[in-house]
Coordinates of C-alpha atoms in Angstrom, one line a residue:
Chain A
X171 CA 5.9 -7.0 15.9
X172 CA 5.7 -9.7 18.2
X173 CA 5.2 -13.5 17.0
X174 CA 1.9 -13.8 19.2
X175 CA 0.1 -10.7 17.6
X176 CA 1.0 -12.0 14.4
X177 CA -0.8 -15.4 15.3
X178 CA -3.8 -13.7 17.0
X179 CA -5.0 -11.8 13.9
X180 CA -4.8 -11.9 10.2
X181 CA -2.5 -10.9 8.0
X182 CA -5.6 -8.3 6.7
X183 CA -6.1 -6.7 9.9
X184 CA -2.3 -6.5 10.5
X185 CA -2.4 -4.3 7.5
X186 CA -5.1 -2.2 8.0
X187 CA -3.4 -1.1 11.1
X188 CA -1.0 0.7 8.8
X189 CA -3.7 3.0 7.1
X190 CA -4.4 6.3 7.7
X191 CA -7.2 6.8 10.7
X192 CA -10.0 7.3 8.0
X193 CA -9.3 4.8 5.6
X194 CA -8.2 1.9 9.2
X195 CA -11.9 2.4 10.8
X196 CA -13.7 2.1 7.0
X197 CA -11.6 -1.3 6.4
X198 CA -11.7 -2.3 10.2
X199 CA -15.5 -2.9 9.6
X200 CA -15.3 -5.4 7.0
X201 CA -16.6 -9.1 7.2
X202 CA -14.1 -10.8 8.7
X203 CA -14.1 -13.7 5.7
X204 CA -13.2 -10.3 3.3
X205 CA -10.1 -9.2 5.4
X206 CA -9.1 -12.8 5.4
X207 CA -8.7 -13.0 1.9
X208 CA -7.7 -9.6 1.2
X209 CA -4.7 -9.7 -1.2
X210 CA -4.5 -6.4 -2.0
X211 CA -5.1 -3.0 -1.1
X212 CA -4.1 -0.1 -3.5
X213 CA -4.9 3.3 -2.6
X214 CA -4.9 6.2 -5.8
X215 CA -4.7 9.9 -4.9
X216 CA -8.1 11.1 -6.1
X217 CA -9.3 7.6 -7.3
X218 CA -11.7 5.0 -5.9
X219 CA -10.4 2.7 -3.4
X220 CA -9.5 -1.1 -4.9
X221 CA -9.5 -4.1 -2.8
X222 CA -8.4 -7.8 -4.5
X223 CA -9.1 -10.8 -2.8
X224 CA -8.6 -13.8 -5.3
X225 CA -9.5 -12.9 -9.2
X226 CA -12.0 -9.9 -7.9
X227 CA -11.1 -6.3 -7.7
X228 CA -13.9 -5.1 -5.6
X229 CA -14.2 -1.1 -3.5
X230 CA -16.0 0.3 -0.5
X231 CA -19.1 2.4 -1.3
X232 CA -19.4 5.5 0.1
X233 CA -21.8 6.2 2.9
X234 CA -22.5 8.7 5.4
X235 CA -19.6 8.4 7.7
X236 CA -18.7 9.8 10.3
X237 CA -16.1 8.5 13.1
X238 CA -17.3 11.0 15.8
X239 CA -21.0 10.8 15.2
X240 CA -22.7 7.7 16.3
X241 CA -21.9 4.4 17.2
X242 CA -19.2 2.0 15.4
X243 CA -22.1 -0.6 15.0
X244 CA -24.0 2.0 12.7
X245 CA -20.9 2.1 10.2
X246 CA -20.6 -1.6 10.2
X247 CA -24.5 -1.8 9.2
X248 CA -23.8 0.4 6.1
X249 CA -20.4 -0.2 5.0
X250 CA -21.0 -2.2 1.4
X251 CA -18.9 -3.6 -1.1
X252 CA -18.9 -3.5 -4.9
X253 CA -17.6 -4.5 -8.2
X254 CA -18.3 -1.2 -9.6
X255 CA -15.2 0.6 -9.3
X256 CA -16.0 4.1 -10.0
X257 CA -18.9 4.4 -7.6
X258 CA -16.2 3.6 -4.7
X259 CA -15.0 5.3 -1.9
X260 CA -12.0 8.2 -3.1
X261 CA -9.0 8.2 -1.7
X262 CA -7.7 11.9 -0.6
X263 CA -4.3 13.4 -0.6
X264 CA -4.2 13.3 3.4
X265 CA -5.4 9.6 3.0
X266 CA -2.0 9.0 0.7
X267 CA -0.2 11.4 3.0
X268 CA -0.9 9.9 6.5
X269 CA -0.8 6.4 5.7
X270 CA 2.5 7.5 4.4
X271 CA 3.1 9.0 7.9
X272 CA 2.5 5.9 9.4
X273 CA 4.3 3.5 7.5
X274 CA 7.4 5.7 7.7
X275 CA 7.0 6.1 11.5
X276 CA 6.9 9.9 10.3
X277 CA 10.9 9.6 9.1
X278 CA 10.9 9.5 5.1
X279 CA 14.3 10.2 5.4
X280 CA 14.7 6.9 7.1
X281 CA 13.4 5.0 3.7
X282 CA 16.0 6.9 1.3
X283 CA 16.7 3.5 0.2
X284 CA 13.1 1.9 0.1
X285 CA 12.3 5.2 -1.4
X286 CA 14.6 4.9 -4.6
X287 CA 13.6 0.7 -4.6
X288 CA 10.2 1.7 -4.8
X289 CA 8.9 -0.4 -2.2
X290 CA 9.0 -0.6 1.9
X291 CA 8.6 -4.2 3.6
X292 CA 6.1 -3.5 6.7
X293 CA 6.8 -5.7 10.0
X294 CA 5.0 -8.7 9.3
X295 CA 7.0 -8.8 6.1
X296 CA 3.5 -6.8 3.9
X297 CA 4.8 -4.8 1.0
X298 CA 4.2 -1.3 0.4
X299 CA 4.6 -0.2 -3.1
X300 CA 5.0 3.4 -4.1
X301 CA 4.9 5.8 -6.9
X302 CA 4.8 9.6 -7.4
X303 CA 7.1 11.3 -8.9
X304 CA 10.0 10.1 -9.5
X305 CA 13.7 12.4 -8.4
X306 CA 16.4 11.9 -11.0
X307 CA 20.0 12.7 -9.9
X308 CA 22.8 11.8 -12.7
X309 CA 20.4 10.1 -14.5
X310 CA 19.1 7.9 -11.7
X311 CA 16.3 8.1 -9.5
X312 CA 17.7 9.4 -6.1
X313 CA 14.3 9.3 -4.1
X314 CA 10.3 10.0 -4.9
X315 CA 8.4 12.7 -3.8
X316 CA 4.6 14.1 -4.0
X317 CA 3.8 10.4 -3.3
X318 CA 0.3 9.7 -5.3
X319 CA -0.1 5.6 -4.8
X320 CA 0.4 3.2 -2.6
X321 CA -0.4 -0.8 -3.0
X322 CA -0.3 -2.9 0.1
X323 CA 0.6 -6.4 -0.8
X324 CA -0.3 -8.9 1.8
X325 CA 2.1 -11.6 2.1
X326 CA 0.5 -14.6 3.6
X327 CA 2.4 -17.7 4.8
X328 CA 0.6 -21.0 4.3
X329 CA 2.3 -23.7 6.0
X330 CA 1.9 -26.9 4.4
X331 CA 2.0 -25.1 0.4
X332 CA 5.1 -27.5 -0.1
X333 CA 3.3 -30.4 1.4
X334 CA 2.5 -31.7 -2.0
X335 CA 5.8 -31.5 -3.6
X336 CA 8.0 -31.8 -1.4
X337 CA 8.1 -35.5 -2.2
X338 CA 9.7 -34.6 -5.6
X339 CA 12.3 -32.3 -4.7
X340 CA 13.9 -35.3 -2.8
X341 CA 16.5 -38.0 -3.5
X342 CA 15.3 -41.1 -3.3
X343 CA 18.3 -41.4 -0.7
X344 CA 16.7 -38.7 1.3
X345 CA 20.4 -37.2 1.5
X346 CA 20.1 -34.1 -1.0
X347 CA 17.2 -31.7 -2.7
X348 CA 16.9 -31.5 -6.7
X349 CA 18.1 -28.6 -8.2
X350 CA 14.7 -26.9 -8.2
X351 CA 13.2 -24.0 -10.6
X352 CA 9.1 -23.1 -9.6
X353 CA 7.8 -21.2 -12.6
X354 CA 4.6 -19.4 -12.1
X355 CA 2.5 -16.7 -13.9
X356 CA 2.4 -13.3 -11.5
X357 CA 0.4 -14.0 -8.4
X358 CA 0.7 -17.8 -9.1
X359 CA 2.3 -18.1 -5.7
X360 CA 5.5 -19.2 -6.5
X361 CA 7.2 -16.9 -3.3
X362 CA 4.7 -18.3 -0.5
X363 CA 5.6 -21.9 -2.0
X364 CA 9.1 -21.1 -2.1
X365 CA 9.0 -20.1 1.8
X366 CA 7.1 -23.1 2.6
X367 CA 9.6 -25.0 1.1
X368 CA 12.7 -23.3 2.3
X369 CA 10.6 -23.6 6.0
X370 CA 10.5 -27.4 5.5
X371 CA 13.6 -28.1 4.1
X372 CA 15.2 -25.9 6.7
X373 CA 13.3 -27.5 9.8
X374 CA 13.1 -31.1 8.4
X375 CA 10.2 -33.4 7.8
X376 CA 10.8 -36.6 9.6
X377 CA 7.4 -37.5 8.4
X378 CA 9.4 -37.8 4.9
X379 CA 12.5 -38.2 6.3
X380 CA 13.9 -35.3 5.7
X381 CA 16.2 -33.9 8.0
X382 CA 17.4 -30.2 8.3
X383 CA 19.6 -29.2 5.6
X384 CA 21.9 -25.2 6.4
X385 CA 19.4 -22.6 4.1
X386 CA 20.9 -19.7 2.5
X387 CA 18.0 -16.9 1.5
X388 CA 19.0 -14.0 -0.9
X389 CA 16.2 -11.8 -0.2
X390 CA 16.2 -9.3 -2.9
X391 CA 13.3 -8.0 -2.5
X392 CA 11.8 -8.8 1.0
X393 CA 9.3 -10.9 -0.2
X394 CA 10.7 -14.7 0.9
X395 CA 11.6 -14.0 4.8
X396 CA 9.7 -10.4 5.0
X397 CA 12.8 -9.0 6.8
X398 CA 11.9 -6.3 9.4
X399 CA 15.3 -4.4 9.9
X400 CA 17.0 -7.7 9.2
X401 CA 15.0 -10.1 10.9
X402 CA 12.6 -12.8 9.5
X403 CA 9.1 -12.1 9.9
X404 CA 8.1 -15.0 8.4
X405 CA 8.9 -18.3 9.8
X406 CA 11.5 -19.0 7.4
X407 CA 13.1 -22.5 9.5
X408 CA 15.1 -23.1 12.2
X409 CA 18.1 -23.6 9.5
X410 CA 17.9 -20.5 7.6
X411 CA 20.4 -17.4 6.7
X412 CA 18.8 -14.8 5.2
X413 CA 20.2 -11.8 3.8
X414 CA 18.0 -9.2 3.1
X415 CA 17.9 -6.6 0.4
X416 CA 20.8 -7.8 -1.6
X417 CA 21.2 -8.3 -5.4
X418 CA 20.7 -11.6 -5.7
X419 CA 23.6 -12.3 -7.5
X420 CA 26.1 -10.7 -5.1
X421 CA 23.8 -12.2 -2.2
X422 CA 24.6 -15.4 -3.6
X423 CA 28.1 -15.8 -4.0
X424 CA 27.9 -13.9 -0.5
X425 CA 25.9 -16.9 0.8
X426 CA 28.5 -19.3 0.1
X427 CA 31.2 -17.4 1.2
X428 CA 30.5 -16.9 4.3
X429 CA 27.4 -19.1 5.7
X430 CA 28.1 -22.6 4.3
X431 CA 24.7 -23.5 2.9
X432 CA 23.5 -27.0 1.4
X433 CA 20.5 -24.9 0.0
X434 CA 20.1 -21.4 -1.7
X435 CA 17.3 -20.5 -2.5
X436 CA 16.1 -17.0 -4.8
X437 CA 13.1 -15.4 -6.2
X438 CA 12.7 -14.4 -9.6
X439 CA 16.0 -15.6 -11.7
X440 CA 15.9 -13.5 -15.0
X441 CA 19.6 -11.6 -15.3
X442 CA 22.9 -12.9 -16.3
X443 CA 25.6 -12.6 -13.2
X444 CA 22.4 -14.5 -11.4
X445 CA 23.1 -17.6 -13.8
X446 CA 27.2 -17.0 -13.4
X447 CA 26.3 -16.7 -9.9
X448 CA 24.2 -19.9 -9.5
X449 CA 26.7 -21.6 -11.8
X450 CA 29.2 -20.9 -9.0
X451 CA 26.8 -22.0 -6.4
X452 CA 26.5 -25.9 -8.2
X453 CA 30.2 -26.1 -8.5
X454 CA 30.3 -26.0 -4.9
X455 CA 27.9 -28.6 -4.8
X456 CA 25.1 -26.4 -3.1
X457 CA 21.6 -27.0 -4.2
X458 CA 19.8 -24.4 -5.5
X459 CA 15.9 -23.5 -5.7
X460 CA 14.6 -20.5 -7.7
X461 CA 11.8 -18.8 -9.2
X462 CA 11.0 -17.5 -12.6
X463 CA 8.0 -15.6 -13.7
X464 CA 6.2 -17.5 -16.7
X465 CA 3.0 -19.2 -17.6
X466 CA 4.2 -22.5 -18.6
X467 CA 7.2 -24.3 -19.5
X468 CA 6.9 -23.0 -23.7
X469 CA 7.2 -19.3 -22.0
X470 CA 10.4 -20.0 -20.5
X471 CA 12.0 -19.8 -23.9
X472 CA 11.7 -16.3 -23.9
X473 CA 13.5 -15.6 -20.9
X474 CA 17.0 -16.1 -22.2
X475 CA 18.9 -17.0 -19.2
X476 CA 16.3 -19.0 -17.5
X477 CA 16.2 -21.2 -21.0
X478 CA 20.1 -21.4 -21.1
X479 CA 19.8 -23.3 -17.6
X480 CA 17.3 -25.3 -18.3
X481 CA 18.8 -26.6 -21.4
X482 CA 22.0 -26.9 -19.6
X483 CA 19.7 -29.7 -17.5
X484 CA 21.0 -27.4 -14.2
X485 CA 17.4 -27.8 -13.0
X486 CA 16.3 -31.8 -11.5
X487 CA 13.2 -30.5 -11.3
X488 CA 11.0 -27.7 -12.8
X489 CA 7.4 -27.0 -11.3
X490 CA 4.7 -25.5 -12.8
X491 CA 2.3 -23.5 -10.9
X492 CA -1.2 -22.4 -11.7
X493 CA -4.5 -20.9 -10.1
X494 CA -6.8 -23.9 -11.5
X495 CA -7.3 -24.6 -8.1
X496 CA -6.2 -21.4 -6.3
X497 CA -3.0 -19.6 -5.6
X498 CA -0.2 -21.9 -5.5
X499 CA -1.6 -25.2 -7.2
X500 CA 1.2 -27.6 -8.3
X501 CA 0.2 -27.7 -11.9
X502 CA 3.2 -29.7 -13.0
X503 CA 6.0 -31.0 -12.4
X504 CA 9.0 -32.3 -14.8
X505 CA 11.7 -33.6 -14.4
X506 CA 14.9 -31.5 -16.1
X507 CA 17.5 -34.2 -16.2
X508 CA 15.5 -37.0 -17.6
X509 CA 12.8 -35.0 -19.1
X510 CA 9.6 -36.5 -18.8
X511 CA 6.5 -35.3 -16.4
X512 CA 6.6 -36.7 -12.9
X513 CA 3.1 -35.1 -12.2
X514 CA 0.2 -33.8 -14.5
X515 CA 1.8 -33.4 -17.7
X516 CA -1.2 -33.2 -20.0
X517 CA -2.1 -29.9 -18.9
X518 CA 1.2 -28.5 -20.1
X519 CA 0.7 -29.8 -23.3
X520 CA -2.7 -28.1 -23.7
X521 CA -0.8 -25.0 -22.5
X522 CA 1.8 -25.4 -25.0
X523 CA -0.6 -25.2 -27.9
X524 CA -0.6 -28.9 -28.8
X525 CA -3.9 -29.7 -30.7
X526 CA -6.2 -32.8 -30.6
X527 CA -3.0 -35.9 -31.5
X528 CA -1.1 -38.0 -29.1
X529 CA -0.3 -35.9 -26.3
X530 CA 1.6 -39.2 -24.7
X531 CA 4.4 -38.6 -26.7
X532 CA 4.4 -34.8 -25.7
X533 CA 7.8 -33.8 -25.3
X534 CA 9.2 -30.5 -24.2
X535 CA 13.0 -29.7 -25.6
X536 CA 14.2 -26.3 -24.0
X537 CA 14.7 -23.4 -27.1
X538 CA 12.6 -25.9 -29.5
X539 CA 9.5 -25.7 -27.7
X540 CA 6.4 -27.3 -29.4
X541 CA 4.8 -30.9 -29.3
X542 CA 6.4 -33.3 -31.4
X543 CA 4.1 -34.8 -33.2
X544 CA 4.3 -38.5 -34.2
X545 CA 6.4 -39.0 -37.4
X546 CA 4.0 -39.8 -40.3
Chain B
X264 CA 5.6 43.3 52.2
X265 CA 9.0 43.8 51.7
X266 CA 9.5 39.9 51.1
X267 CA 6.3 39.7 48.8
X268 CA 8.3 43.0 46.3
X269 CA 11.4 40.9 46.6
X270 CA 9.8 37.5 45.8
X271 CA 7.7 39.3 42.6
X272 CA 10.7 40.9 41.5
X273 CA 12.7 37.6 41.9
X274 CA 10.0 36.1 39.7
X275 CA 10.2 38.2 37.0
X276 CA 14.2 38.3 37.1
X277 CA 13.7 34.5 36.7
X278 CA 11.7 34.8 33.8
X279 CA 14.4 36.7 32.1
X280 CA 17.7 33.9 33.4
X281 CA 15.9 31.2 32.3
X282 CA 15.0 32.1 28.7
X283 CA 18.2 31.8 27.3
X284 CA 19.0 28.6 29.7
X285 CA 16.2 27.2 28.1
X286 CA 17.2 28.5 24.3
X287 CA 20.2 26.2 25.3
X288 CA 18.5 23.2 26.2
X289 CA 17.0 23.3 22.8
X290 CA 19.5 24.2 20.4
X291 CA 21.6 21.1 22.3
X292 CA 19.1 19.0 21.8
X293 CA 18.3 19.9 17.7
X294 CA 21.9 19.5 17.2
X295 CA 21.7 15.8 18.7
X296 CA 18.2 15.1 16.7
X297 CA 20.4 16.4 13.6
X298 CA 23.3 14.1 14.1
X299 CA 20.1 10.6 15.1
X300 CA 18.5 11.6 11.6
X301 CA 21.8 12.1 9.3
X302 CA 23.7 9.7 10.6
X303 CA 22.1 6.6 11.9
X304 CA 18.5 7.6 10.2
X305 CA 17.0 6.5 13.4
X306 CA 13.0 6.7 12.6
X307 CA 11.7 10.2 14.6
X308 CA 9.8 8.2 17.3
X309 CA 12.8 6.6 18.9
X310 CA 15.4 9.7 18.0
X311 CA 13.1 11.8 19.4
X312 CA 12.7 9.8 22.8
X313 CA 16.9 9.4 22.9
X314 CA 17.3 12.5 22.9
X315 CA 14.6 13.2 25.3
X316 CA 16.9 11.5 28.1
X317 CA 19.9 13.3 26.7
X318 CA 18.5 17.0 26.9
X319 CA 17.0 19.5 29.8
X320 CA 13.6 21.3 30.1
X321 CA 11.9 22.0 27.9
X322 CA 13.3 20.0 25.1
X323 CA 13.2 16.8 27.2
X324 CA 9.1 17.5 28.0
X325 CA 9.0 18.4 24.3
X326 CA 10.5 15.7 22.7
X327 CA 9.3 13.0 24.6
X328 CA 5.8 13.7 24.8
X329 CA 6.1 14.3 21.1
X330 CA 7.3 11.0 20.9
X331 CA 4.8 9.7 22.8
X332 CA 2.0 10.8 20.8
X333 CA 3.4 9.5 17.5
X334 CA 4.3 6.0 19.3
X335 CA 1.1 5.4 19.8
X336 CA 0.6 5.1 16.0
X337 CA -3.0 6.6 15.9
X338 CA -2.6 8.2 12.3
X339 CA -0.5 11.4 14.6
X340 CA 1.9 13.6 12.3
X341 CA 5.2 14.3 13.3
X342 CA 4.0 18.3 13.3
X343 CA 0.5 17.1 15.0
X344 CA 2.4 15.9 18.0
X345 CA 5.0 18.5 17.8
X346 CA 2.2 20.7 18.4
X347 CA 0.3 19.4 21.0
X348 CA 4.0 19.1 23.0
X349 CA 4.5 22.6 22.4
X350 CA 1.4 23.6 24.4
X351 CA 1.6 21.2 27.4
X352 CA 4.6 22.8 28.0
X353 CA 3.9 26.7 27.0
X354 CA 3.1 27.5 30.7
X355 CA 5.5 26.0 32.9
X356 CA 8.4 27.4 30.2
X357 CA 9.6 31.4 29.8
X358 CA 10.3 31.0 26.2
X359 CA 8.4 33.9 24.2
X360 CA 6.3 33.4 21.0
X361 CA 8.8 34.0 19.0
X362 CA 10.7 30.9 20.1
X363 CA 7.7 29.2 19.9
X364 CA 7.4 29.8 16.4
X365 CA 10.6 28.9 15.6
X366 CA 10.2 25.6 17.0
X367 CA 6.6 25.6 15.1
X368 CA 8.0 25.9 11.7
X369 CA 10.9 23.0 12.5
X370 CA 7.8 20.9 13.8
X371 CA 5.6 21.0 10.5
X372 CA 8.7 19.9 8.5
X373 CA 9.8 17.6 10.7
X374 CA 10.5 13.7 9.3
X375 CA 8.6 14.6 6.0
X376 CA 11.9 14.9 4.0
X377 CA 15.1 13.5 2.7
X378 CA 18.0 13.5 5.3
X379 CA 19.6 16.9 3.6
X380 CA 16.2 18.4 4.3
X381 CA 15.8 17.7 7.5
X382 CA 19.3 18.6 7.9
X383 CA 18.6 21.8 6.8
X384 CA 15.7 22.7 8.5
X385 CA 17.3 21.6 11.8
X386 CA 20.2 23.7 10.8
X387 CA 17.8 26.7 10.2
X388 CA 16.0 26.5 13.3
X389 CA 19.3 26.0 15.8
X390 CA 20.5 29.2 14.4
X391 CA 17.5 30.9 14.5
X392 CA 17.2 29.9 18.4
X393 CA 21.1 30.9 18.7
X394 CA 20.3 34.4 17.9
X395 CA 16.9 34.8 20.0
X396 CA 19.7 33.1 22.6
X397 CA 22.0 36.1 22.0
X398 CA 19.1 38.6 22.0
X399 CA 17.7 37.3 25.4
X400 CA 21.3 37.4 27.0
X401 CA 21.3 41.0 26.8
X402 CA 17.9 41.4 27.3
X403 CA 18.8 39.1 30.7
X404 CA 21.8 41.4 31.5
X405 CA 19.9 44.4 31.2
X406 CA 16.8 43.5 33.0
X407 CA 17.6 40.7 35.5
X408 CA 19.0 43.3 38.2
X409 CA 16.3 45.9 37.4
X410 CA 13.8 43.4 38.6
X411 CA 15.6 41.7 41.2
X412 CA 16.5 44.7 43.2
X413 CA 13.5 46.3 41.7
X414 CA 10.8 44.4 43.4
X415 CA 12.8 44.8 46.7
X416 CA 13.0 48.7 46.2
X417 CA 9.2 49.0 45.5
X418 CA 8.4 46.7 48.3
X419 CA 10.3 49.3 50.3
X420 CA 8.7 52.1 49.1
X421 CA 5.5 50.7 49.3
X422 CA 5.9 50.1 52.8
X423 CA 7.7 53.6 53.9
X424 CA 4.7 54.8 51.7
X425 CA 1.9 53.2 54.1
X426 CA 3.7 54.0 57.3

């Protein structure tokens, strides 16, 4: 897909394109404003249709509709929306099947891989998820088949999410970034943060006085750079290496083998060889920006590795994103080394259960994680 | 009217030299298709439209309208536009229905399975068309000369006849 069709319509449409016929001229009717903030479509063999677009899971109702019969203005009139699940629109086997078709370019066997991950990354860098029934072959899933489900996740890029923080991940020097972790409940948009930053850092913000720093990406899962048969389809920087696909921790060490990066940055830290891995990656004096999945700084303790790092002081900076104010809002930010709150802290403290007393002398100590309350 | 027996019967011998030509064609081209989907799993679209350029009538009309149809991304199955290339190119070809179906059944599993699958069913059908190949040899040896002098001998006659 071509950088200019990208630009001239939304990442809904782009999507919708991917349906099967039926399902592409229902969706193609919908308010503009709805395909615009369409986050979601999930399609369930034999099940109501589900659209999500911000905290709502809404569906199509069903109407009298006929592609060949009348006029497309006629379907537009009656297509309606609702919050009543069960009276929505059902999704059919050849629905499931054809959207399939298209997705795959009719060539399952080309997604053997995808297939076993679950998942397919769309150009335009969308994500498909899959289920159905799962193949097992020595005890691991070779491939799925009788495909029932499929959730399209649109992956929007907002440049300018880093705007507001990139001012903390900096030295005062300008010369290096912090050590960065962004920590953010599911759909928090930590990953469309993460790409703004990588974007920013990559391309340099004179404005800040930034300049470019050498990016390494390991993609996992497709999310950061949407790869596309190994290209970006996000606008990842000018400055950025992205290997697609690869275990993070292998993809890391990979990185710094061969690409020379001042920057790493990976989604979603949780498993050991990531931590040997990024452990490797600071000794060689790169700089290294994850993700972890949690609500709030207290929930960190329970993801073992995450809370070994942090109490290691690895991480300069930790962030703390929220939905108060939408996907993506910077609720916090504290600093690892010296521990204190650069920005907001009081909202973390409510989060990590501290009643009424003095929330000034809030402190958060990795593993021991509750307000200290002044000594009586 | 001599020329006109001659001509007929040179049409029909036609019929019968070009069927297993054509049988050819198409069992070079599956075996090429075979080796785009196991090996390099190029998506069906583009291995399909390689090929095309790589391959002889009919498989070339075949393949490449097929791919065509499912380029243009329309909600098309692989076995839709199989199809639909199949009849554009039913008259101009001598293949019989059974070759047709042969090639019908490869369509409708065509790209909706594993590698192996596909593998197989490509396997299938290219022996399947080897043996209507072998069939419509000796069919060819048998009946190509029949025709050919056969329409000139009947011309003949047909003309001593009206004298």
């Amino acid at each position: 897909m071509s950088q200019d069709m990208r630009c001239s319509q939304g990442a809904g449409s782009e999507v919708i394109s991917f349906l099967a016929p039926r399902l592409r001229r229902l969706l193609e009717s919908l308010p503009e404003g709805t395909k615009a903030a369409l986050e979601e479509i999930r399609l369930r063999q034999g099940r109501p249709l589900v659209l999500r677009a911000g905290e709502e899971d809404f569906t199509v109702l069903p109407f009298d509709f006929s592609p060949f019969s009348g006029s497309r203005g006629s379907g537009e009139a009656q297509l309606r929306l609702s919050s009543d699940l069960a009276k929505g629109w059902r999704v059919e086997k050849e629905d499931v099947e054809k959207t399939l078709q298209i997705i795959s370019q009719n060539s399952l066997y080309a997604l053997e891989e995808e297939l076993r991950n679950g998942f397919v990354t769309l150009p335009g860098g969308h994500r498909v998820g899959m289920v159905g029934q799962a193949v097992i072959e020595k005890g691991r899933v070779r491939t799925l088949k009788h495909i029932a489900g499929l959730n399209f996740r649109i992956g929007r890029e907002i440049k300018g999410a880093a705007d507001g923080l990139l001012p903390y991940l900096i030295s005062a020097g300008r010369e290096r970034v912090y050590n960065t972790l962004l920590v953010s409940p599911p759909r928090g948009g930590k990953t469309t943060l993460l790409r703004d930053v990588v974007r920013q850092l990559s391309n340099g913000v004179p404005a800040l006085g930034i300049k470019g720093f050498t990016v390494g990406v390991a993609d996992e899962r497709s999310e950061i750079a949407g790869c596309y048969q190994g290209v970006p389809q996000r606008d990842v920087g000018i400055r950025t290496d992205v290997l697609d696909r690869c275990p993070k921790a292998e993809g890391m060490l990979m990185l710094l083998r061969s690409m020379a990066p001042q920057i790493i940055a990976v989604d979603e830290l949780g498993k050991q060889e990531e931590r040997e891995a990024l452990e490797e990656a600071l000794n060689a004096g790169v700089t290294v920006i994850a993700t972890v999945h949690a609500a709030s700084l207290s929930d960190l303790d329970r993801r073992p590795v995450v809370r070994e790092l942090v109490a290691q002081r690895v991480f300069e900076r930790i962030v703390i994103l929220g939905r108060s104010r939408g996907p993506g809002t910077i609720e916090t930010v504290w600093d690892g080394k010296k521990r204190c709150f650069l920005k907001g802290g009081e909202e973390n403290a409510q989060a990590a259960g501290s009643s009424a007393g003095d929330r000034s002398r809030t402190v958060y100590r990795p593993g021991v994680c509750r307000p200290v309350s002044p000594a009586p | 009217m001599i020329g006109a027996g001659q001509f007929i019967g040179l049409g029909f011998a036609g019929q019968f030299r070009r069927r297993p030509e054509e049988l050819r064609a198409l069992q070079s081209a599956l075996l090429l298709l075979e080796t785009e989907i196991t090996y390099t799993a190029t998506p069906l679209p583009a291995a399909l439209s390689g090929v095309a350029q790589r391959s002889l009538f009919p498989a070339r009309e075949i393949f490449s309208f097929a791919a065509g149809r499912m380029q243009e991304r329309k909600g098309v199955t692989a076995s839709e536009a199989w199809n639909e290339a199949m009849v554009q190119i039913k008259e101009r070809s001598a293949l019989r229905e059974t070759d047709w179906l042969i090639l019908q059944q490869l369509g409708a599993a065509l790209g909706a399975s594993s590698a192996v699958e596909q593998e197989k069913h490509l396997r299938l059908a290219r022996e399947q068309l080897r043996q209507e190949e072998e069939l419509a040899e000796k069919e060819r040896a048998r009946c190509e000369p029949i025709y050919r002098y056969g329409g000139l001998l009947s011309g003949l006659l047909l003309a001593v006849l009206l004298l």
